[in-house]
PDB file of C-alpha atoms in Angstrom:
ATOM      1  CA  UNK A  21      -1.616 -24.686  27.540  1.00 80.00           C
ATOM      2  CA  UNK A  22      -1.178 -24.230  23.875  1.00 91.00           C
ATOM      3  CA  UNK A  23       0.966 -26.128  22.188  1.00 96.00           C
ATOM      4  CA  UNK A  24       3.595 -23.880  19.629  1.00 97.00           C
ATOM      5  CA  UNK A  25       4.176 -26.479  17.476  1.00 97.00           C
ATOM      6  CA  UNK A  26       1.143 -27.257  16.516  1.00 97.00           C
ATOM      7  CA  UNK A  27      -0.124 -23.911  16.325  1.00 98.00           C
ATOM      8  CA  UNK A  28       2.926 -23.322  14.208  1.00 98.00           C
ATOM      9  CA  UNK A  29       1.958 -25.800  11.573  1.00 97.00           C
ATOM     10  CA  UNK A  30      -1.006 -24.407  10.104  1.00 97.00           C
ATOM     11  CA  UNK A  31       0.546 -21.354   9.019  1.00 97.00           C
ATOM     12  CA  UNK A  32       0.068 -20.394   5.164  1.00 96.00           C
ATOM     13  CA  UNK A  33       2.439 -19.531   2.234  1.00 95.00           C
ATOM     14  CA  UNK A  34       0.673 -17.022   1.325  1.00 94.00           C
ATOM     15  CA  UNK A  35      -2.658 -15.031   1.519  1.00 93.00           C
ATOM     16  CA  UNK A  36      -2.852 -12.655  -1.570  1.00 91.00           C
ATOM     17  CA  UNK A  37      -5.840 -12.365  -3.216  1.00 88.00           C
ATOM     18  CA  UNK A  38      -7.650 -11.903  -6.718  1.00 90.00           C
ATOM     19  CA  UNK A  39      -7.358  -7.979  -6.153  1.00 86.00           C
ATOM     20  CA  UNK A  40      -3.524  -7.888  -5.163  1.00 89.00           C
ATOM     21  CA  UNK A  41      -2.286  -8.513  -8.442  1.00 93.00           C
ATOM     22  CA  UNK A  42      -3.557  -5.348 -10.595  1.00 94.00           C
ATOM     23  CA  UNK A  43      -6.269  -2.656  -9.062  1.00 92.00           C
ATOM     24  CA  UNK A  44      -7.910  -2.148 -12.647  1.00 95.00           C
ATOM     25  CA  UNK A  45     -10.322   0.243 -10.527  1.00 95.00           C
ATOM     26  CA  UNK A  46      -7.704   2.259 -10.407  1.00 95.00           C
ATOM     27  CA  UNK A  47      -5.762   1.700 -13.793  1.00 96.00           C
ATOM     28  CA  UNK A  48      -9.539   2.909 -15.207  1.00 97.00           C
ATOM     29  CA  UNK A  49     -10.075   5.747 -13.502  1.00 97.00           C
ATOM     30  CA  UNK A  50      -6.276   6.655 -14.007  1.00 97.00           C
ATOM     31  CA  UNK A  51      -6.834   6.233 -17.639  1.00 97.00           C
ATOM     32  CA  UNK A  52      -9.860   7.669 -18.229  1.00 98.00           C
ATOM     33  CA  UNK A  53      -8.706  11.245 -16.170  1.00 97.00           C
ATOM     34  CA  UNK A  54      -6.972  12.006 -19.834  1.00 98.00           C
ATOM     35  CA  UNK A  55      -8.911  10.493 -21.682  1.00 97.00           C
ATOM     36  CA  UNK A  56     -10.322  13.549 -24.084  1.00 97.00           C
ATOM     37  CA  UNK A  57      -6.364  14.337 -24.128  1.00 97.00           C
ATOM     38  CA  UNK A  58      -5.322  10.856 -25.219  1.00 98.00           C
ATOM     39  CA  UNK A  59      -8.062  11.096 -28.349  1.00 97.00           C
ATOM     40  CA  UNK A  60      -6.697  14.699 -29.066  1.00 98.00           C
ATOM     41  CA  UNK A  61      -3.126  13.194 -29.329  1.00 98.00           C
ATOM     42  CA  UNK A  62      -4.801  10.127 -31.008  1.00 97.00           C
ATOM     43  CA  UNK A  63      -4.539  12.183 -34.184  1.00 97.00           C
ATOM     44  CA  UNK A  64      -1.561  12.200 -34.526  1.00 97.00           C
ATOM     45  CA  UNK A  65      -0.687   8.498 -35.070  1.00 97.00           C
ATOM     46  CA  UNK A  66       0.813   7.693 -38.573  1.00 96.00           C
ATOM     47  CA  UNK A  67       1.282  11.634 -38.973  1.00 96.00           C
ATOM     48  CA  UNK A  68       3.296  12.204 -41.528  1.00 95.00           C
ATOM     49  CA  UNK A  69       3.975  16.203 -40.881  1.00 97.00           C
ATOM     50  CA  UNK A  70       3.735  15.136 -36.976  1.00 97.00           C
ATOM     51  CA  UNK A  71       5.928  17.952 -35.395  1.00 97.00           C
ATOM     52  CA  UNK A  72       3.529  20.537 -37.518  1.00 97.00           C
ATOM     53  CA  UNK A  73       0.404  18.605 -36.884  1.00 98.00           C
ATOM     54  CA  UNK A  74       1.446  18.686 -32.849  1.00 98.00           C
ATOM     55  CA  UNK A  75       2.048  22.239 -32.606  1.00 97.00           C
ATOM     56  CA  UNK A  76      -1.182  23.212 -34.220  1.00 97.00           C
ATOM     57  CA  UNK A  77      -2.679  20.698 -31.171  1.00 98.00           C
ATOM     58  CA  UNK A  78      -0.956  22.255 -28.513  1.00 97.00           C
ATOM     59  CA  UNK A  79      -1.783  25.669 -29.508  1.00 96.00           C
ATOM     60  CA  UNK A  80      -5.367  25.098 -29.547  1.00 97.00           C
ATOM     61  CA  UNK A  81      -5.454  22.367 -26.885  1.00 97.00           C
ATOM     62  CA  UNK A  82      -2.652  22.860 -24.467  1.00 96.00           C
ATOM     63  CA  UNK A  83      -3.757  20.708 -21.947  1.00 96.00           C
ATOM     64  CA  UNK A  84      -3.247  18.076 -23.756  1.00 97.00           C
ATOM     65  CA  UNK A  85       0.569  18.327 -22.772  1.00 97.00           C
ATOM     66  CA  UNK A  86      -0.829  16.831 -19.107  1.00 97.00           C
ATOM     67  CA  UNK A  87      -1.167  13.161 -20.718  1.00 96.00           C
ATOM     68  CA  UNK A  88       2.700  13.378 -21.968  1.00 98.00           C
ATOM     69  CA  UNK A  89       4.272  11.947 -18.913  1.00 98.00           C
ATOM     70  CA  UNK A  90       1.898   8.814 -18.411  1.00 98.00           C
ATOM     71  CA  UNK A  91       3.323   7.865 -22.012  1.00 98.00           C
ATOM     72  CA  UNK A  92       6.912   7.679 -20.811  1.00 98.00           C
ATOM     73  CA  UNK A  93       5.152   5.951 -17.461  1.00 97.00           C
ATOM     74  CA  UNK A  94       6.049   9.015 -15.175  1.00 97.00           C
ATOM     75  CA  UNK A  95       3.338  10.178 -13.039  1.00 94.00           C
ATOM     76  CA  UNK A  96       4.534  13.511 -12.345  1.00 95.00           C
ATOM     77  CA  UNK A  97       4.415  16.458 -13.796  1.00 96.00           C
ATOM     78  CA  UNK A  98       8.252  17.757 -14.221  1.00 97.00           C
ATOM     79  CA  UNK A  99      10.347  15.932 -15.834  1.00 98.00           C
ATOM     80  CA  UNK A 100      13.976  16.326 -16.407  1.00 98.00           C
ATOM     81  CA  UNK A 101      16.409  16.047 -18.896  1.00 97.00           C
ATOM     82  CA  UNK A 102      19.734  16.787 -20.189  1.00 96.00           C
ATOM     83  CA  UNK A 103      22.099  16.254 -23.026  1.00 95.00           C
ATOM     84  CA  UNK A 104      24.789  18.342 -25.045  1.00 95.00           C
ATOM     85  CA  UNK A 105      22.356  21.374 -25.879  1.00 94.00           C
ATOM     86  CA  UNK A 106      21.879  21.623 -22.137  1.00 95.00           C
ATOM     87  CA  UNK A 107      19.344  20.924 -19.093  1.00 97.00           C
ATOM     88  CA  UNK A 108      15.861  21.279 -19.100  1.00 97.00           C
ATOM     89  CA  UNK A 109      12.409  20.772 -16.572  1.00 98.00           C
ATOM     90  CA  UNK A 110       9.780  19.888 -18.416  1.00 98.00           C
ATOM     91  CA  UNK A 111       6.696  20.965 -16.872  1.00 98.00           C
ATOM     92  CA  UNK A 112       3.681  19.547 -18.338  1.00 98.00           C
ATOM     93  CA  UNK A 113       1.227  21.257 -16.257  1.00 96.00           C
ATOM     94  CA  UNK A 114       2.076  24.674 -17.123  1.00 95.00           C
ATOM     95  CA  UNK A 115       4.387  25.652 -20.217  1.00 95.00           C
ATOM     96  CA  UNK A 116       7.825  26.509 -19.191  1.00 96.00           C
ATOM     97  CA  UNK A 117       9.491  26.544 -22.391  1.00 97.00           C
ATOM     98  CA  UNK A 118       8.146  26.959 -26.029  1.00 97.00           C
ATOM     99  CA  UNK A 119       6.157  24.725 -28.239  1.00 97.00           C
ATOM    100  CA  UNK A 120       9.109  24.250 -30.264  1.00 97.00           C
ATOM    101  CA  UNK A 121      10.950  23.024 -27.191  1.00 97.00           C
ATOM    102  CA  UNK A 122       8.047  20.678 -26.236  1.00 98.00           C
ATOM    103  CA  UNK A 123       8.791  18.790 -29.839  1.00 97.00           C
ATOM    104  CA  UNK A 124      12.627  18.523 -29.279  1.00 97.00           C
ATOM    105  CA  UNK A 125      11.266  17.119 -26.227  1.00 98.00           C
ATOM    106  CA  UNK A 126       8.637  14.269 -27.839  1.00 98.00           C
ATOM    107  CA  UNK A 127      11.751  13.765 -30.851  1.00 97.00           C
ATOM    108  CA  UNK A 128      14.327  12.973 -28.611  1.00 98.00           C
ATOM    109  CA  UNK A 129      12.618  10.842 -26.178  1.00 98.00           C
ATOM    110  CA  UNK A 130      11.125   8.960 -28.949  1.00 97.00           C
ATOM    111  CA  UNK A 131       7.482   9.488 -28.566  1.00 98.00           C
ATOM    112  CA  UNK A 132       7.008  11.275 -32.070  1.00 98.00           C
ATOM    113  CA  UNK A 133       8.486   7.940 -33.366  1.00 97.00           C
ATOM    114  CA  UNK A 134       6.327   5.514 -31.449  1.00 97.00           C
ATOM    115  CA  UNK A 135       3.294   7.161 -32.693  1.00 97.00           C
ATOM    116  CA  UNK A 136       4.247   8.794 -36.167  1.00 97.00           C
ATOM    117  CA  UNK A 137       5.043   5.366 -37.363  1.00 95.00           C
ATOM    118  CA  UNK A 138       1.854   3.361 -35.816  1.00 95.00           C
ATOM    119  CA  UNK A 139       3.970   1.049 -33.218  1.00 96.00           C
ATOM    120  CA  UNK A 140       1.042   1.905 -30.918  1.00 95.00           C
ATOM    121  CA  UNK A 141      -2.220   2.214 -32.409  1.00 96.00           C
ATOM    122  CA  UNK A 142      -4.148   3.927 -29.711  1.00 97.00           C
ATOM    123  CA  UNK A 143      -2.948   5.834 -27.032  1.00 98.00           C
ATOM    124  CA  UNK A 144      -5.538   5.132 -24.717  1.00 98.00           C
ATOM    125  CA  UNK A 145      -4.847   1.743 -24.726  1.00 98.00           C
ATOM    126  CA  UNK A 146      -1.215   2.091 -24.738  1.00 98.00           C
ATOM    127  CA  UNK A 147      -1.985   4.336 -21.405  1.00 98.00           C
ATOM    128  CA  UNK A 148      -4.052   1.458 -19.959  1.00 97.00           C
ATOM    129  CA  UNK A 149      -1.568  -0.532 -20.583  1.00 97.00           C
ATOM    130  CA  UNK A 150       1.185   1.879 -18.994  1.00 97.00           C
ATOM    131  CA  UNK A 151      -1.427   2.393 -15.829  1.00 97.00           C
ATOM    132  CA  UNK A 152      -1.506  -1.475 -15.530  1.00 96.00           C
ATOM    133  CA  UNK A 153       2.507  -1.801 -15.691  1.00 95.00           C
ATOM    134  CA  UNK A 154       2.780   1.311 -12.824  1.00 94.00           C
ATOM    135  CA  UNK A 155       0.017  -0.359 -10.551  1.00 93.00           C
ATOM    136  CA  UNK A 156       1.983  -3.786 -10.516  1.00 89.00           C
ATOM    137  CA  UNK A 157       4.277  -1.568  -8.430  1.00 85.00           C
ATOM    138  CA  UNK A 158       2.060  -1.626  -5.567  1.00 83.00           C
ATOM    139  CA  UNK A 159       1.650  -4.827  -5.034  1.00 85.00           C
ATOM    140  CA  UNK A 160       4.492  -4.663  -2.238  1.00 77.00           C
ATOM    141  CA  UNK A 161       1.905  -2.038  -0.074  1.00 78.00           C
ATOM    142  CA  UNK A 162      -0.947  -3.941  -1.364  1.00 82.00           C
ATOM    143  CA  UNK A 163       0.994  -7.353   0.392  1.00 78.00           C
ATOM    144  CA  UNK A 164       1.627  -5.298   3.001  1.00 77.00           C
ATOM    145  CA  UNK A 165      -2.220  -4.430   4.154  1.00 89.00           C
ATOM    146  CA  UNK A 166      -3.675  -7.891   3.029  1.00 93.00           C
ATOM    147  CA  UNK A 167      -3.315  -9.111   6.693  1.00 95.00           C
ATOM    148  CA  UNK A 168      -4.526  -6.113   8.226  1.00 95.00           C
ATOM    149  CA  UNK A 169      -7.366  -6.185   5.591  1.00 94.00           C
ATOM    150  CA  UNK A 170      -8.135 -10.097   6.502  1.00 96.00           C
ATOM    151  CA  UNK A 171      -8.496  -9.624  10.204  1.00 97.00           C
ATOM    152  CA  UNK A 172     -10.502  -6.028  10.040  1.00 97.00           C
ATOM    153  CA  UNK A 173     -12.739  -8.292   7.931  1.00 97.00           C
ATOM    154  CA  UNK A 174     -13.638 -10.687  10.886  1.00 97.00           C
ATOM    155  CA  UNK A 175     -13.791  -7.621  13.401  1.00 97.00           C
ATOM    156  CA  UNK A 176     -16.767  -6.780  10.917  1.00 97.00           C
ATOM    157  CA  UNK A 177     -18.170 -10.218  10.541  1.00 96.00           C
ATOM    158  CA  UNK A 178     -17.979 -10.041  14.602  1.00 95.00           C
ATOM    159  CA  UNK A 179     -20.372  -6.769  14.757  1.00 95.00           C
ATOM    160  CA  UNK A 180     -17.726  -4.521  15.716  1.00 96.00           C
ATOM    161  CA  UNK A 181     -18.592  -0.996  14.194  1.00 96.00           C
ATOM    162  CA  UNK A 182     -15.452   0.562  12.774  1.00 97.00           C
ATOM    163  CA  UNK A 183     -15.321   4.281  15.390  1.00 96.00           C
ATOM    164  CA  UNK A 184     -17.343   3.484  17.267  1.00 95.00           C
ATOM    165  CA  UNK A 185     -16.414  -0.489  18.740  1.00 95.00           C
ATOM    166  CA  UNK A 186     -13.337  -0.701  16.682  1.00 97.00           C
ATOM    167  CA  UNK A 187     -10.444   1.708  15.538  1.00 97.00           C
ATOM    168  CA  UNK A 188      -7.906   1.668  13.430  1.00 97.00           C
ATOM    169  CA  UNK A 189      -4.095   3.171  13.580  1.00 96.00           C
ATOM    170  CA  UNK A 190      -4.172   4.586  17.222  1.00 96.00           C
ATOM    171  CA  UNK A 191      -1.227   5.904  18.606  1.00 95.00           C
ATOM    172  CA  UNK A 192      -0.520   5.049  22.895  1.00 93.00           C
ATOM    173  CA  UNK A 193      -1.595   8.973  23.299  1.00 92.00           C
ATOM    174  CA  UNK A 194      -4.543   8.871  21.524  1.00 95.00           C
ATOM    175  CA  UNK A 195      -5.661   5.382  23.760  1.00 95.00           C
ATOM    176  CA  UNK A 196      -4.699   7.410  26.750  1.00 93.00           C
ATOM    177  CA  UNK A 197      -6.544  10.388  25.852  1.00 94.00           C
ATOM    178  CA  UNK A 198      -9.187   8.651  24.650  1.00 95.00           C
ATOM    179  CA  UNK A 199     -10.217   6.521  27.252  1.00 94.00           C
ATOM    180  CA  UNK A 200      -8.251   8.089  30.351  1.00 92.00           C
ATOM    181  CA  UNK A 201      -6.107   4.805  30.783  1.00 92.00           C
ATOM    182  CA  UNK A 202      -1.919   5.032  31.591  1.00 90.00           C
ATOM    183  CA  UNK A 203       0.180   3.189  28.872  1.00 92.00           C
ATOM    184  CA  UNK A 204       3.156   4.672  30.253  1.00 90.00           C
ATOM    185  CA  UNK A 205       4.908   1.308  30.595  1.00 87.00           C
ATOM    186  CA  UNK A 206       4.709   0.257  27.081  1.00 88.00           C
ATOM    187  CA  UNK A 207       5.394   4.114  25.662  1.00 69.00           C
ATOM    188  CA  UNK A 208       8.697   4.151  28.243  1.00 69.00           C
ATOM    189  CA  UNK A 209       6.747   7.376  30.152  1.00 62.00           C
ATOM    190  CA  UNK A 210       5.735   8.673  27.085  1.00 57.00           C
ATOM    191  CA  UNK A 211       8.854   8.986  25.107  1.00 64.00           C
ATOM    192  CA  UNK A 212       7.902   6.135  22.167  1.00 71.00           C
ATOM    193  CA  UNK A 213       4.937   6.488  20.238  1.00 83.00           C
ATOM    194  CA  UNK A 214       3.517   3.427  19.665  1.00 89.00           C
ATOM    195  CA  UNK A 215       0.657   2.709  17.112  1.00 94.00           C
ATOM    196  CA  UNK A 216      -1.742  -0.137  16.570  1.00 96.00           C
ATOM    197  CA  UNK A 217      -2.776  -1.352  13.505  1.00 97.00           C
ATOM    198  CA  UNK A 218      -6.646  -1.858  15.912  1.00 98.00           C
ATOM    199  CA  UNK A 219      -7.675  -0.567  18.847  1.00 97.00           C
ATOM    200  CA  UNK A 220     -11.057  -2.635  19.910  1.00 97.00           C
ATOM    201  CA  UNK A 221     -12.868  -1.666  23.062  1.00 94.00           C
ATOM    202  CA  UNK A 222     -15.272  -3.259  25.057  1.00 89.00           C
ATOM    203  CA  UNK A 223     -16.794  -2.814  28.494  1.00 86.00           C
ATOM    204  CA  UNK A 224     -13.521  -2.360  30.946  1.00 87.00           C
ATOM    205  CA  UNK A 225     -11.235  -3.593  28.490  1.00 93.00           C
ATOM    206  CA  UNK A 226      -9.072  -1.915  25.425  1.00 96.00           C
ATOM    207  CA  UNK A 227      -7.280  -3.936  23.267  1.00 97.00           C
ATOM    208  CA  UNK A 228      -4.452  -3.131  21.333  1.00 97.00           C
ATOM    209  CA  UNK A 229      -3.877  -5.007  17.928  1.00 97.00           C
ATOM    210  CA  UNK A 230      -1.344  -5.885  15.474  1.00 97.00           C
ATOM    211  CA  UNK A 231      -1.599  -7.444  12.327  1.00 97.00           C
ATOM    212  CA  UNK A 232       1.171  -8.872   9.893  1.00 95.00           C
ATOM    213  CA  UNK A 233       2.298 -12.101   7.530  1.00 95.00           C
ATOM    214  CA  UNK A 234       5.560 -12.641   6.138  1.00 94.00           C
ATOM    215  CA  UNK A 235       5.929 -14.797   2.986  1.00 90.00           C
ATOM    216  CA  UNK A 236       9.257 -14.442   2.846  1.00 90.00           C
ATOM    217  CA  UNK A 237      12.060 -14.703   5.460  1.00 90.00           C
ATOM    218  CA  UNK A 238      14.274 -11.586   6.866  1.00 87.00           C
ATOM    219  CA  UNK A 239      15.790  -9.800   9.962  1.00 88.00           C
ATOM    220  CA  UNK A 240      12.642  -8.300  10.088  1.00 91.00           C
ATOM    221  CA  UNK A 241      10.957 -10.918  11.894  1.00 95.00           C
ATOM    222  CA  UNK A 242      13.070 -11.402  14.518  1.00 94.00           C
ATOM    223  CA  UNK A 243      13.087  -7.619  15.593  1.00 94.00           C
ATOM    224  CA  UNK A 244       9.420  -7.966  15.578  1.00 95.00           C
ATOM    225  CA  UNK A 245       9.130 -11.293  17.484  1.00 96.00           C
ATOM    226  CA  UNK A 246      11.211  -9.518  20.338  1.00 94.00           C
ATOM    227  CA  UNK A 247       9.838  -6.271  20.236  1.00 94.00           C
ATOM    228  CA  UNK A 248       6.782  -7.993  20.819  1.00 95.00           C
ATOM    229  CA  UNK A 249       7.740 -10.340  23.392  1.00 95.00           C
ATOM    230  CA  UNK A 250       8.501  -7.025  24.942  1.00 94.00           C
ATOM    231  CA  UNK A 251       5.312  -5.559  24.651  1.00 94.00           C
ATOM    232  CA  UNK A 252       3.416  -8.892  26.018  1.00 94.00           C
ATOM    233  CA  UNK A 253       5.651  -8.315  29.285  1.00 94.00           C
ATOM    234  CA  UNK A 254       5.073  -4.519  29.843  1.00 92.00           C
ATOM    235  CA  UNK A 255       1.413  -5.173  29.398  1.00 92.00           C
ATOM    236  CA  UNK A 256       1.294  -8.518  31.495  1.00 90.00           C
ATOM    237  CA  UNK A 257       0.233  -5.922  34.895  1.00 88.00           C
ATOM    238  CA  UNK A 258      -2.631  -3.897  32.954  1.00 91.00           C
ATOM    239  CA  UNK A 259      -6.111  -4.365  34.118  1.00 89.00           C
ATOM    240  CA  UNK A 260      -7.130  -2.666  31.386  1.00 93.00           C
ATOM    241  CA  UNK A 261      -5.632  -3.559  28.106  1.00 95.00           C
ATOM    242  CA  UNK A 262      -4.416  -6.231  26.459  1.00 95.00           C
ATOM    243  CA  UNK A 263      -1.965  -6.936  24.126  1.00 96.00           C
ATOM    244  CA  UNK A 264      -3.477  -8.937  20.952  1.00 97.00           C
ATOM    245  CA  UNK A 265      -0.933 -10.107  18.049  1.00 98.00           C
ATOM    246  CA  UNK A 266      -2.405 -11.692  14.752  1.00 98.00           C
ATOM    247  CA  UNK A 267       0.102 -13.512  12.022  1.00 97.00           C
ATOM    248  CA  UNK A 268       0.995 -16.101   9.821  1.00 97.00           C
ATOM    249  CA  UNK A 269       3.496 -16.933   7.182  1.00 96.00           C
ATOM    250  CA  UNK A 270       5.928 -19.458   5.957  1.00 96.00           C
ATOM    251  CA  UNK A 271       8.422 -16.561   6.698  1.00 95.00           C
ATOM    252  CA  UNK A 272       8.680 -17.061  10.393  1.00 96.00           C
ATOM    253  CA  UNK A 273      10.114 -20.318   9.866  1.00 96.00           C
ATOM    254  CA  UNK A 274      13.556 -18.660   9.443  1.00 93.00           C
ATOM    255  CA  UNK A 275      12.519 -17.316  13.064  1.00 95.00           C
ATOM    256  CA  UNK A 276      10.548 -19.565  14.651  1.00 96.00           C
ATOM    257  CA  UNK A 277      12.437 -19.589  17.616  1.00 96.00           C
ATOM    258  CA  UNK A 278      12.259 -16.368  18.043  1.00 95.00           C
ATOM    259  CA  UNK A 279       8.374 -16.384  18.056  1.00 97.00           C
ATOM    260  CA  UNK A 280       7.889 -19.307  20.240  1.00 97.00           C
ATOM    261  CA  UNK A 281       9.598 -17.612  23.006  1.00 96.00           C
ATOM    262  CA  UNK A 282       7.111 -14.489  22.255  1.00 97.00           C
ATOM    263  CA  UNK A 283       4.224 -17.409  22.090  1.00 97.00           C
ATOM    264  CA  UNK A 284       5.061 -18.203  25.711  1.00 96.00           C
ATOM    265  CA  UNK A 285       4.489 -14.867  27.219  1.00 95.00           C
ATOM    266  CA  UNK A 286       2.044 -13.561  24.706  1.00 96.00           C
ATOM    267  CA  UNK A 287      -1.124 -15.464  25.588  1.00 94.00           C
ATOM    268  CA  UNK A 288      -3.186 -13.332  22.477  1.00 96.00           C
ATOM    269  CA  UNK A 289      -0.977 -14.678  19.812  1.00 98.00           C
ATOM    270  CA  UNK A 290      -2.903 -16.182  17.443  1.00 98.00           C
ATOM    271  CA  UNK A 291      -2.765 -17.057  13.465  1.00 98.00           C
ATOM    272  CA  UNK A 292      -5.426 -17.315  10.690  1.00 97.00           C
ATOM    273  CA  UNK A 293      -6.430 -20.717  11.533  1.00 97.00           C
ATOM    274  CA  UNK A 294      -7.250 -19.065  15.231  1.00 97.00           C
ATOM    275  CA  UNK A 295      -9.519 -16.219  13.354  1.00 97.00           C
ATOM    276  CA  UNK A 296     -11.429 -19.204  11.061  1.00 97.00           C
ATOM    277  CA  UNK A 297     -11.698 -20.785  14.542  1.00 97.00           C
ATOM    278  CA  UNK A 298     -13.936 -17.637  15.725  1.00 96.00           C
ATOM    279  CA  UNK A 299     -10.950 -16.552  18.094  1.00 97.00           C
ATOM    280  CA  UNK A 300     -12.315 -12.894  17.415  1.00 96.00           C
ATOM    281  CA  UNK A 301     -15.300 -14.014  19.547  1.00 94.00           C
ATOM    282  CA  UNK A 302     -13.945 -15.664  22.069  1.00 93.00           C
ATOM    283  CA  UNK A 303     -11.756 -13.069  23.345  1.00 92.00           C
ATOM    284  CA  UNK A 304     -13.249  -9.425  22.116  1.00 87.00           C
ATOM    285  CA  UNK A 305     -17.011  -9.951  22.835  1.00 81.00           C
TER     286      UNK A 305
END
């Protein structure tokens, strides 16, 4: 028998790592999409006819109106906006309105000011800059995969070949169809669909896997612990399949309780000192 409390004590703060904080592949690749554009528009910094000089611009290189929203850090392509003189979309993809109404557009939000008097000195490296500022936004879905990410990694290290020995996001229906195996008890006759984050097979046995860490503490938890626990029970009569649960996290000491009494019935409930342990070898090969 396994002993909660100790188990319980090597869980971790936190597990981010040097890639969860900015994805500069991305802010790159972002920037450098509009690139051309952004050197176009470049021209235009310490303008001192700019509302002349960026007509002449748009006229001969329109799509250089496609970069305009990344400078106000908006990703898509309509923008709105109102005042006394009325309501406009902005579509920066297409021209919906006239040139001159593109520059009331630039005046007013206070873009022909930002680069007419040289408060940025190069838009491309204002956009990087803007790109860097969006992707920080991410980091919440980033957080959110990092355990999912950690124990895929040891299913790797393990040999397991991803569609072929290993799968990932597999709904009940798609393990029953699959492999020909009735799930019925955890899917209440096949009225919830439940996924899992893994699906590992090997010889007579599938596995069903979840994966999750909670820094923080919330109600969360506790709705998982017992949904869980519930899962653990339904399965407890397959020959089958078995129900496998990784996570961690200084968050589940708000509801610790609640996992220890998933922790008795769950018997694959294990943590990140369990997968450093080679627990992925023990019990999947």
């Amino acid at each position: 028998m396994r002993d909660f409390d100790a188990w319980f004590s090597n869980f971790r703060s936190n597990i981010v790592d040097y890639k969860y904080y900015i994805d500069f592949e991305k802010v790159y690749n972002n920037a450098n999409a509009l690139k051309v554009e952004l050197n176009i528009l470049n021209s235009l910094i310490g303008s001192k006819n700019i509302e002349s000089d960026f007509e002449e611009i748009i006229a001969k290189y329109p799509d250089t109106l496609k970069c305009i929203p990344i400078l106000l850090a908006k990703r898509e392509s309509e923008i709105f906006a109102t005042d006394k003189d009325g309501d406009f979309v902005y579509d920066f993809d297409r021209m919906n309105y006239s040139i001159g109404q593109y520059k009331v557009f630039m005046r007013k939000t206070g873009l022909f000011d930002l680069i007419q008097n040289r408060i940025v000195s190069n838009l491309f490296d204002y956009v990087l800059g803007v790109e860097a500022g969006l992707d920080s936004n991410g980091r919440k879905n980033r957080g959110g995969h990092l355990m999912e990410n950690l124990v895929e990694s040891y299913l790797i290290s393990a040999g397991l070949v991803k569609g072929e020995t290993y799968f990932k996001e597999m709904y009940i229906s798609e393990i029953e169809s699959k492999w020909g195996i009735d799930l019925s008890t955890i899917s209440n006759n096949g009225k919830a669909e439940k996924r899992f984050d893994f699906v590992v097979k090997r010889s007579n046995t599938i596995y069903g896997i979840e994966t999750n860490f909670y820094a923080s503490s919330g109600s969360k938890l506790n709705e998982t612990a017992r949904s869980y626990k519930t899962i653990a029970l339904e399965t407890q009569g397959l020959s089958n399949f078995k129900f496998v649960w990784f996570t961690d996290g200084f968050g589940w000491k708000s509801a610790k309780n609640n996992l220890r009494e998933t922790f008795e019935v769950l018997d694959n409930l294990y943590d990140i000192k369990d997968l450093e342990n080679g627990i992925i070898n023990k019990i999947l090969l």
